[in-house]
Amino acid sequence: MTMRSRLTTNRLFLSPFTLDDVDELHAILADPRTNTIGSGPFTAIAQTEKWIRNRMAAERDHGLRWYAVRQKATDVLIGNCGLFRGRADAEIGYLIHRPWQGRGFASEAVAAVLDECRSAGIGPVWAIIRPHNTFSIRIAERAGLRLARIESDERGPLHYFVTSRANT
């Protein structure tokens, strides 16, 4: 169960984060219009370094890879997409920098990562999304995930989407 380190789509390159990416990634994670999940935008570069180190550890410990998403035409880091151990064994997450949103890049990155999961024998894959995040829900549904259940935590309802048995 090993995910390839580099994925390519029509418009994107996906590769593992390194600490060399910290400045570009921090610009994304510190943007309050982009980073609206979890505890919100990062305020210190040390948070971004820790985020990258956590993703490297998840890959080492669980075989779950997180990718830097770069636009091919410009080689600009426009977001991230990958797997982590969250509320479910393999949970997909994705974030595209605000200036690049609305162009289908998240859907393209998610499709590439889910295809890689199928090839690596990883599944089922979950996406856990707050109901107000309609854009993320549409991305998950476009990628073939289906709503499996609704739960709540201290911050409110969570929609659990999962890949179908045929897709894993």
Coordinates of N, CA and C in Angstrom, one line a residue:
M1 N 0.8 -1.2 0.0 CA 0.0 0.0 0.0 C 0.9 1.2 0.0
T2 N 1.5 1.5 -1.1 CA 2.4 2.7 -1.3 C 1.8 3.6 -2.4
M3 N 1.6 4.8 -2.0 CA 1.2 5.8 -3.0 C 2.4 6.4 -3.7
R4 N 2.3 6.6 -5.0 CA 3.3 7.2 -5.8 C 3.6 8.6 -5.3
S5 N 4.9 9.0 -5.4 CA 5.3 10.3 -4.9 C 4.9 11.4 -5.8
R6 N 4.7 11.1 -7.1 CA 4.4 12.2 -8.0 C 3.2 11.8 -8.9
L7 N 2.2 12.7 -9.0 CA 1.0 12.5 -9.8 C 0.9 13.6 -10.8
T8 N 0.4 13.4 -12.0 CA 0.3 14.4 -13.0 C -1.1 14.3 -13.6
T9 N -1.8 15.5 -13.7 CA -3.1 15.6 -14.4 C -2.9 16.5 -15.6
N10 N -3.9 16.8 -16.3 CA -3.8 17.7 -17.5 C -3.2 19.0 -17.1
R11 N -3.6 19.6 -15.9 CA -3.2 20.9 -15.6 C -2.3 21.0 -14.3
L12 N -2.1 19.9 -13.6 CA -1.5 19.9 -12.3 C -0.3 18.9 -12.2
F13 N 0.6 19.3 -11.3 CA 1.7 18.4 -10.8 C 1.4 18.3 -9.3
L14 N 1.4 17.0 -8.8 CA 1.2 16.8 -7.4 C 2.4 16.1 -6.9
S15 N 3.1 16.6 -5.8 CA 4.3 15.9 -5.3 C 4.3 16.2 -3.8
P16 N 5.0 15.3 -3.0 CA 5.0 15.5 -1.6 C 5.6 16.8 -1.1
F17 N 5.1 17.4 0.0 CA 5.7 18.6 0.5 C 7.0 18.3 1.1
T18 N 7.9 19.3 1.0 CA 9.2 19.3 1.7 C 9.2 20.6 2.5
L19 N 10.2 20.8 3.4 CA 10.3 22.0 4.1 C 10.7 23.2 3.2
D20 N 11.2 22.9 2.0 CA 11.5 23.9 1.0 C 10.2 24.6 0.6
D21 N 9.1 24.0 0.8 CA 7.8 24.6 0.4 C 7.2 25.5 1.4
V22 N 7.8 25.7 2.6 CA 7.2 26.3 3.7 C 6.7 27.8 3.4
D23 N 7.5 28.5 2.7 CA 7.1 29.9 2.4 C 5.9 30.0 1.5
E24 N 5.9 29.2 0.4 CA 4.8 29.3 -0.5 C 3.5 28.7 0.2
L25 N 3.7 27.6 0.9 CA 2.5 27.1 1.6 C 2.0 28.0 2.7
H26 N 2.9 28.7 3.4 CA 2.5 29.6 4.5 C 1.6 30.7 3.9
A27 N 1.9 31.2 2.7 CA 1.1 32.2 2.1 C -0.4 31.8 1.9
I28 N -0.5 30.5 1.6 CA -1.9 29.9 1.4 C -2.5 29.7 2.8
L29 N -1.8 29.0 3.7 CA -2.4 28.7 5.0 C -2.7 29.9 5.9
A30 N -2.0 31.0 5.6 CA -2.2 32.2 6.4 C -3.3 33.1 5.8
D31 N -3.8 32.8 4.6 CA -4.8 33.6 4.0 C -6.2 33.3 4.6
P32 N -6.8 34.3 5.3 CA -8.1 34.0 5.9 C -9.2 33.8 4.9
R33 N -9.0 34.2 3.7 CA -10.1 33.9 2.7 C -10.0 32.4 2.2
T34 N -8.8 31.8 2.4 CA -8.6 30.5 1.9 C -8.7 29.5 3.1
N35 N -8.0 29.7 4.1 CA -7.9 28.7 5.2 C -9.0 29.0 6.2
T36 N -10.2 28.4 6.0 CA -11.4 28.7 6.8 C -11.8 27.5 7.6
I37 N -10.9 26.4 7.6 CA -11.3 25.2 8.3 C -10.4 25.0 9.6
G38 N -10.8 24.1 10.4 CA -10.0 23.9 11.6 C -10.0 25.2 12.5
S39 N -8.8 25.5 12.9 CA -8.6 26.7 13.7 C -8.4 28.0 12.9
G40 N -8.5 27.8 11.6 CA -8.4 29.0 10.7 C -7.0 29.3 10.3
P41 N -6.8 30.5 9.8 CA -5.5 30.8 9.1 C -4.4 30.7 10.1
F42 N -3.2 30.3 9.6 CA -2.0 30.2 10.4 C -1.5 31.6 10.6
T43 N -0.9 31.9 11.8 CA -0.3 33.2 12.1 C 1.2 33.2 12.1
A44 N 1.8 32.0 12.2 CA 3.3 31.9 12.3 C 3.8 30.9 11.3
I45 N 5.0 31.1 10.8 CA 5.6 30.2 9.9 C 5.9 28.8 10.6
A46 N 6.1 28.9 11.9 CA 6.3 27.6 12.6 C 5.1 26.7 12.5
Q47 N 3.9 27.3 12.4 CA 2.7 26.4 12.3 C 2.7 25.7 10.9
T48 N 3.2 26.4 9.9 CA 3.3 25.8 8.6 C 4.3 24.7 8.6
E49 N 5.5 25.0 9.2 CA 6.5 23.9 9.3 C 6.0 22.7 10.0
K50 N 5.3 22.9 11.1 CA 4.7 21.8 11.9 C 3.7 21.0 11.0
W51 N 2.9 21.7 10.2 CA 1.9 21.1 9.3 C 2.6 20.2 8.3
I52 N 3.7 20.7 7.7 CA 4.5 19.9 6.8 C 5.1 18.7 7.5
R53 N 5.7 18.9 8.6 CA 6.3 17.7 9.4 C 5.2 16.7 9.8
N54 N 4.0 17.1 10.1 CA 3.0 16.2 10.5 C 2.6 15.4 9.2
R55 N 2.5 16.0 8.1 CA 2.2 15.2 6.9 C 3.3 14.3 6.5
M56 N 4.6 14.6 6.7 CA 5.7 13.7 6.5 C 5.6 12.5 7.4
A57 N 5.3 12.8 8.7 CA 5.1 11.7 9.7 C 4.0 10.8 9.3
A58 N 2.9 11.3 8.9 CA 1.7 10.5 8.5 C 2.1 9.6 7.3
E59 N 2.9 10.1 6.4 CA 3.3 9.2 5.3 C 4.2 8.1 5.8
R60 N 5.2 8.5 6.7 CA 6.1 7.5 7.2 C 5.4 6.5 8.1
D61 N 4.5 6.9 8.9 CA 3.8 6.0 9.9 C 2.6 5.2 9.3
H62 N 1.9 5.8 8.4 CA 0.7 5.2 7.9 C 0.6 5.0 6.4
G63 N 1.6 5.5 5.7 CA 1.6 5.3 4.2 C 0.6 6.3 3.5
L64 N 0.1 7.3 4.2 CA -0.8 8.2 3.6 C -0.1 9.5 3.2
R65 N -0.2 9.8 1.9 CA 0.6 10.9 1.3 C -0.2 12.1 1.2
W66 N 0.4 13.3 1.4 CA -0.2 14.6 1.2 C 0.6 15.3 0.1
Y67 N -0.1 15.8 -0.9 CA 0.6 16.4 -2.0 C 0.5 17.9 -2.1
A68 N 1.6 18.5 -2.5 CA 1.6 19.9 -2.9 C 1.0 19.9 -4.3
V69 N 0.1 20.8 -4.6 CA -0.6 20.9 -5.9 C -0.1 22.2 -6.6
R70 N 0.6 21.9 -7.7 CA 1.2 23.0 -8.5 C 0.5 23.0 -9.9
Q71 N 0.3 24.2 -10.3 CA -0.3 24.4 -11.7 C 0.9 24.2 -12.7
K72 N 0.7 23.4 -13.6 CA 1.7 23.0 -14.6 C 2.3 24.3 -15.3
A73 N 1.4 25.1 -15.8 CA 1.7 26.2 -16.7 C 2.7 27.2 -16.0
T74 N 2.5 27.3 -14.7 CA 3.3 28.4 -14.0 C 4.2 27.8 -12.9
D75 N 4.1 26.5 -12.5 CA 4.8 25.9 -11.4 C 4.5 26.6 -10.1
V76 N 3.4 27.3 -10.0 CA 3.0 27.9 -8.8 C 2.3 27.0 -7.9
L77 N 2.6 27.0 -6.6 CA 1.9 26.2 -5.6 C 0.5 26.8 -5.4
I78 N -0.6 26.1 -5.7 CA -1.9 26.6 -5.7 C -2.7 26.0 -4.6
G79 N -2.2 24.9 -3.9 CA -3.0 24.3 -2.9 C -2.4 23.0 -2.4
N80 N -3.2 22.1 -1.8 CA -2.8 20.8 -1.3 C -3.9 19.9 -1.4
C81 N -3.6 18.6 -1.4 CA -4.6 17.5 -1.5 C -3.9 16.3 -1.0
G82 N -4.6 15.5 -0.2 CA -4.0 14.2 0.2 C -4.8 13.5 1.3
L83 N -4.1 12.5 1.8 CA -4.8 11.7 2.8 C -4.2 11.9 4.2
F84 N -5.0 11.7 5.2 CA -4.5 11.7 6.6 C -5.4 10.8 7.4
R85 N -4.9 10.5 8.6 CA -5.8 9.8 9.6 C -6.5 10.8 10.4
G86 N -7.8 10.9 10.2 CA -8.6 11.9 10.9 C -9.6 11.2 11.8
R87 N -10.8 11.5 11.5 CA -11.9 10.8 12.2 C -12.1 9.4 11.6
A88 N -11.6 9.2 10.4 CA -11.7 8.0 9.7 C -10.3 7.5 9.4
D89 N -10.1 6.2 9.0 CA -8.8 5.7 8.7 C -8.1 6.4 7.6
A90 N -8.7 6.6 6.5 CA -8.1 7.3 5.4 C -9.1 8.4 5.0
E91 N -8.7 9.7 5.3 CA -9.6 10.8 5.1 C -8.9 11.7 4.1
I92 N -9.6 12.1 3.0 CA -9.0 13.0 2.0 C -9.3 14.5 2.4
G93 N -8.4 15.3 2.2 CA -8.5 16.7 2.4 C -8.0 17.5 1.2
Y94 N -8.5 18.7 1.0 CA -8.0 19.5 -0.1 C -8.2 21.0 0.2
L95 N -7.4 21.8 -0.3 CA -7.4 23.2 -0.1 C -6.8 23.9 -1.3
I96 N -7.5 24.8 -2.0 CA -6.9 25.5 -3.1 C -6.9 27.0 -2.7
H97 N -5.8 27.7 -3.0 CA -5.7 29.1 -2.6 C -6.8 29.9 -3.3
R98 N -7.3 30.8 -2.6 CA -8.5 31.6 -3.1 C -8.4 32.1 -4.5
P99 N -7.2 32.7 -4.9 CA -7.2 33.2 -6.3 C -7.3 32.1 -7.4
W100 N -7.1 30.9 -7.0 CA -7.2 29.8 -8.0 C -8.5 29.0 -7.9
Q101 N -9.4 29.3 -6.9 CA -10.6 28.6 -6.7 C -11.6 28.9 -7.9
G102 N -12.5 27.9 -8.1 CA -13.6 28.1 -9.1 C -13.1 27.7 -10.5
R103 N -12.0 27.1 -10.6 CA -11.5 26.6 -11.9 C -11.4 25.1 -12.1
G104 N -11.9 24.4 -11.1 CA -11.9 22.9 -11.2 C -10.6 22.3 -10.7
F105 N -9.7 23.1 -10.1 CA -8.4 22.5 -9.7 C -8.6 21.5 -8.6
A106 N -9.4 21.8 -7.6 CA -9.7 20.9 -6.5 C -10.2 19.6 -7.0
S107 N -11.2 19.7 -7.9 CA -11.8 18.4 -8.4 C -10.8 17.6 -9.1
E108 N -9.9 18.3 -9.9 CA -8.8 17.6 -10.6 C -7.8 16.9 -9.7
A109 N -7.5 17.6 -8.6 CA -6.5 17.0 -7.7 C -7.1 15.9 -6.9
V110 N -8.4 16.1 -6.5 CA -9.1 15.0 -5.7 C -9.2 13.7 -6.6
A111 N -9.6 13.9 -7.8 CA -9.7 12.7 -8.7 C -8.4 12.0 -8.9
A112 N -7.3 12.8 -9.0 CA -6.0 12.1 -9.1 C -5.6 11.4 -7.9
V113 N -5.8 12.0 -6.7 CA -5.5 11.3 -5.4 C -6.4 10.1 -5.2
L114 N -7.6 10.1 -5.5 CA -8.5 9.0 -5.4 C -8.1 7.9 -6.4
D115 N -7.8 8.2 -7.6 CA -7.3 7.2 -8.5 C -6.0 6.5 -8.0
E116 N -5.1 7.3 -7.4 CA -3.9 6.7 -6.8 C -4.3 5.8 -5.6
C117 N -5.3 6.2 -4.8 CA -5.7 5.3 -3.7 C -6.2 4.0 -4.3
R118 N -7.0 4.0 -5.3 CA -7.4 2.8 -5.9 C -6.3 1.9 -6.4
S119 N -5.3 2.5 -7.0 CA -4.1 1.8 -7.5 C -3.3 1.2 -6.4
A120 N -3.2 1.9 -5.3 CA -2.4 1.5 -4.1 C -3.2 0.6 -3.2
G121 N -4.5 0.4 -3.5 CA -5.3 -0.5 -2.6 C -5.8 0.1 -1.3
I122 N -5.8 1.5 -1.3 CA -6.3 2.2 -0.1 C -7.7 2.5 -0.2
G123 N -8.5 2.1 0.8 CA -9.9 2.4 0.8 C -10.6 1.7 1.9
P124 N -11.8 2.1 2.3 CA -12.5 3.2 1.7 C -11.8 4.5 2.1
V125 N -12.1 5.6 1.3 CA -11.6 6.9 1.6 C -12.8 7.8 2.0
W126 N -12.6 8.5 3.1 CA -13.7 9.4 3.6 C -13.4 10.9 3.4
A127 N -14.4 11.7 3.2 CA -14.3 13.1 3.3 C -15.3 13.6 4.3
I128 N -14.9 14.3 5.3 CA -15.7 14.7 6.4 C -15.9 16.2 6.3
I129 N -17.1 16.7 6.0 CA -17.3 18.1 5.6 C -18.4 18.7 6.4
R130 N -18.2 19.9 6.8 CA -19.3 20.7 7.4 C -20.4 21.0 6.4
P131 N -21.7 20.9 6.7 CA -22.7 21.1 5.7 C -22.8 22.5 5.1
H132 N -22.2 23.5 5.7 CA -22.2 24.8 5.1 C -21.1 24.9 4.0
N133 N -20.2 24.0 3.9 CA -19.1 24.0 2.9 C -19.6 23.3 1.6
T134 N -20.6 24.0 0.9 CA -21.2 23.4 -0.2 C -20.2 23.2 -1.4
F135 N -19.2 24.0 -1.5 CA -18.2 23.8 -2.6 C -17.5 22.5 -2.4
S136 N -17.1 22.2 -1.2 CA -16.4 21.0 -0.8 C -17.3 19.8 -1.0
I137 N -18.5 19.9 -0.6 CA -19.5 18.8 -0.8 C -19.6 18.5 -2.3
R138 N -19.7 19.5 -3.2 CA -19.9 19.3 -4.6 C -18.6 18.6 -5.2
I139 N -17.4 19.0 -4.7 CA -16.2 18.3 -5.1 C -16.2 16.9 -4.7
A140 N -16.6 16.5 -3.5 CA -16.7 15.2 -3.1 C -17.7 14.4 -3.9
E141 N -18.8 14.9 -4.1 CA -19.9 14.2 -4.9 C -19.4 14.0 -6.4
R142 N -18.8 15.0 -7.0 CA -18.2 14.9 -8.3 C -17.2 13.8 -8.4
A143 N -16.5 13.6 -7.3 CA -15.4 12.6 -7.3 C -16.0 11.2 -7.0
G144 N -17.3 11.1 -6.8 CA -18.0 9.8 -6.6 C -18.2 9.4 -5.2
L145 N -17.9 10.3 -4.2 CA -18.2 9.9 -2.9 C -19.6 10.1 -2.6
R146 N -20.2 9.3 -1.7 CA -21.6 9.4 -1.3 C -21.7 9.7 0.1
L147 N -22.8 10.4 0.5 CA -23.1 10.6 1.9 C -23.4 9.3 2.6
A148 N -22.6 9.0 3.6 CA -22.9 7.8 4.4 C -23.6 8.0 5.7
R149 N -23.3 9.1 6.3 CA -23.9 9.4 7.6 C -23.7 10.8 8.0
I150 N -24.4 11.3 9.0 CA -24.2 12.6 9.6 C -24.1 12.5 11.1
E151 N -23.0 13.1 11.6 CA -22.7 13.1 13.0 C -22.5 14.5 13.5
S152 N -22.3 14.7 14.7 CA -22.0 16.1 15.2 C -20.9 16.0 16.2
D153 N -20.2 17.1 16.3 CA -19.2 17.3 17.3 C -19.5 18.6 18.0
E154 N -18.5 19.1 18.8 CA -18.7 20.3 19.6 C -19.0 21.5 18.8
R155 N -18.6 21.5 17.5 CA -18.8 22.6 16.6 C -20.0 22.5 15.6
G156 N -20.7 21.3 15.7 CA -21.9 21.2 14.9 C -21.9 19.9 14.0
P157 N -22.8 19.9 13.0 CA -22.9 18.7 12.2 C -21.7 18.5 11.3
L158 N -21.5 17.2 11.0 CA -20.4 16.8 10.1 C -21.0 15.8 9.1
H159 N -20.8 16.0 7.8 CA -21.3 15.0 6.8 C -20.1 14.1 6.5
Y160 N -20.4 12.8 6.6 CA -19.4 11.8 6.3 C -19.6 11.2 4.9
F161 N -18.8 11.6 3.9 CA -18.8 11.0 2.6 C -17.8 9.9 2.4
V162 N -18.1 8.9 1.6 CA -17.2 7.8 1.5 C -17.2 7.3 0.0
T163 N -16.0 6.8 -0.4 CA -16.0 6.1 -1.7 C -16.8 4.9 -1.7
S164 N -17.4 4.5 -2.8 CA -18.2 3.3 -2.8 C -17.3 2.1 -2.9
R165 N -17.8 1.0 -2.6 CA -17.1 -0.3 -2.7 C -16.5 -0.5 -4.1
A166 N -17.3 -0.1 -5.1 CA -16.8 -0.3 -6.5 C -15.7 0.7 -6.8
N167 N -15.5 1.8 -6.1 CA -14.5 2.8 -6.3 C -13.2 2.5 -5.6
T168 N -13.2 1.6 -4.6 CA -12.0 1.4 -3.7 C -11.3 0.2 -4.1

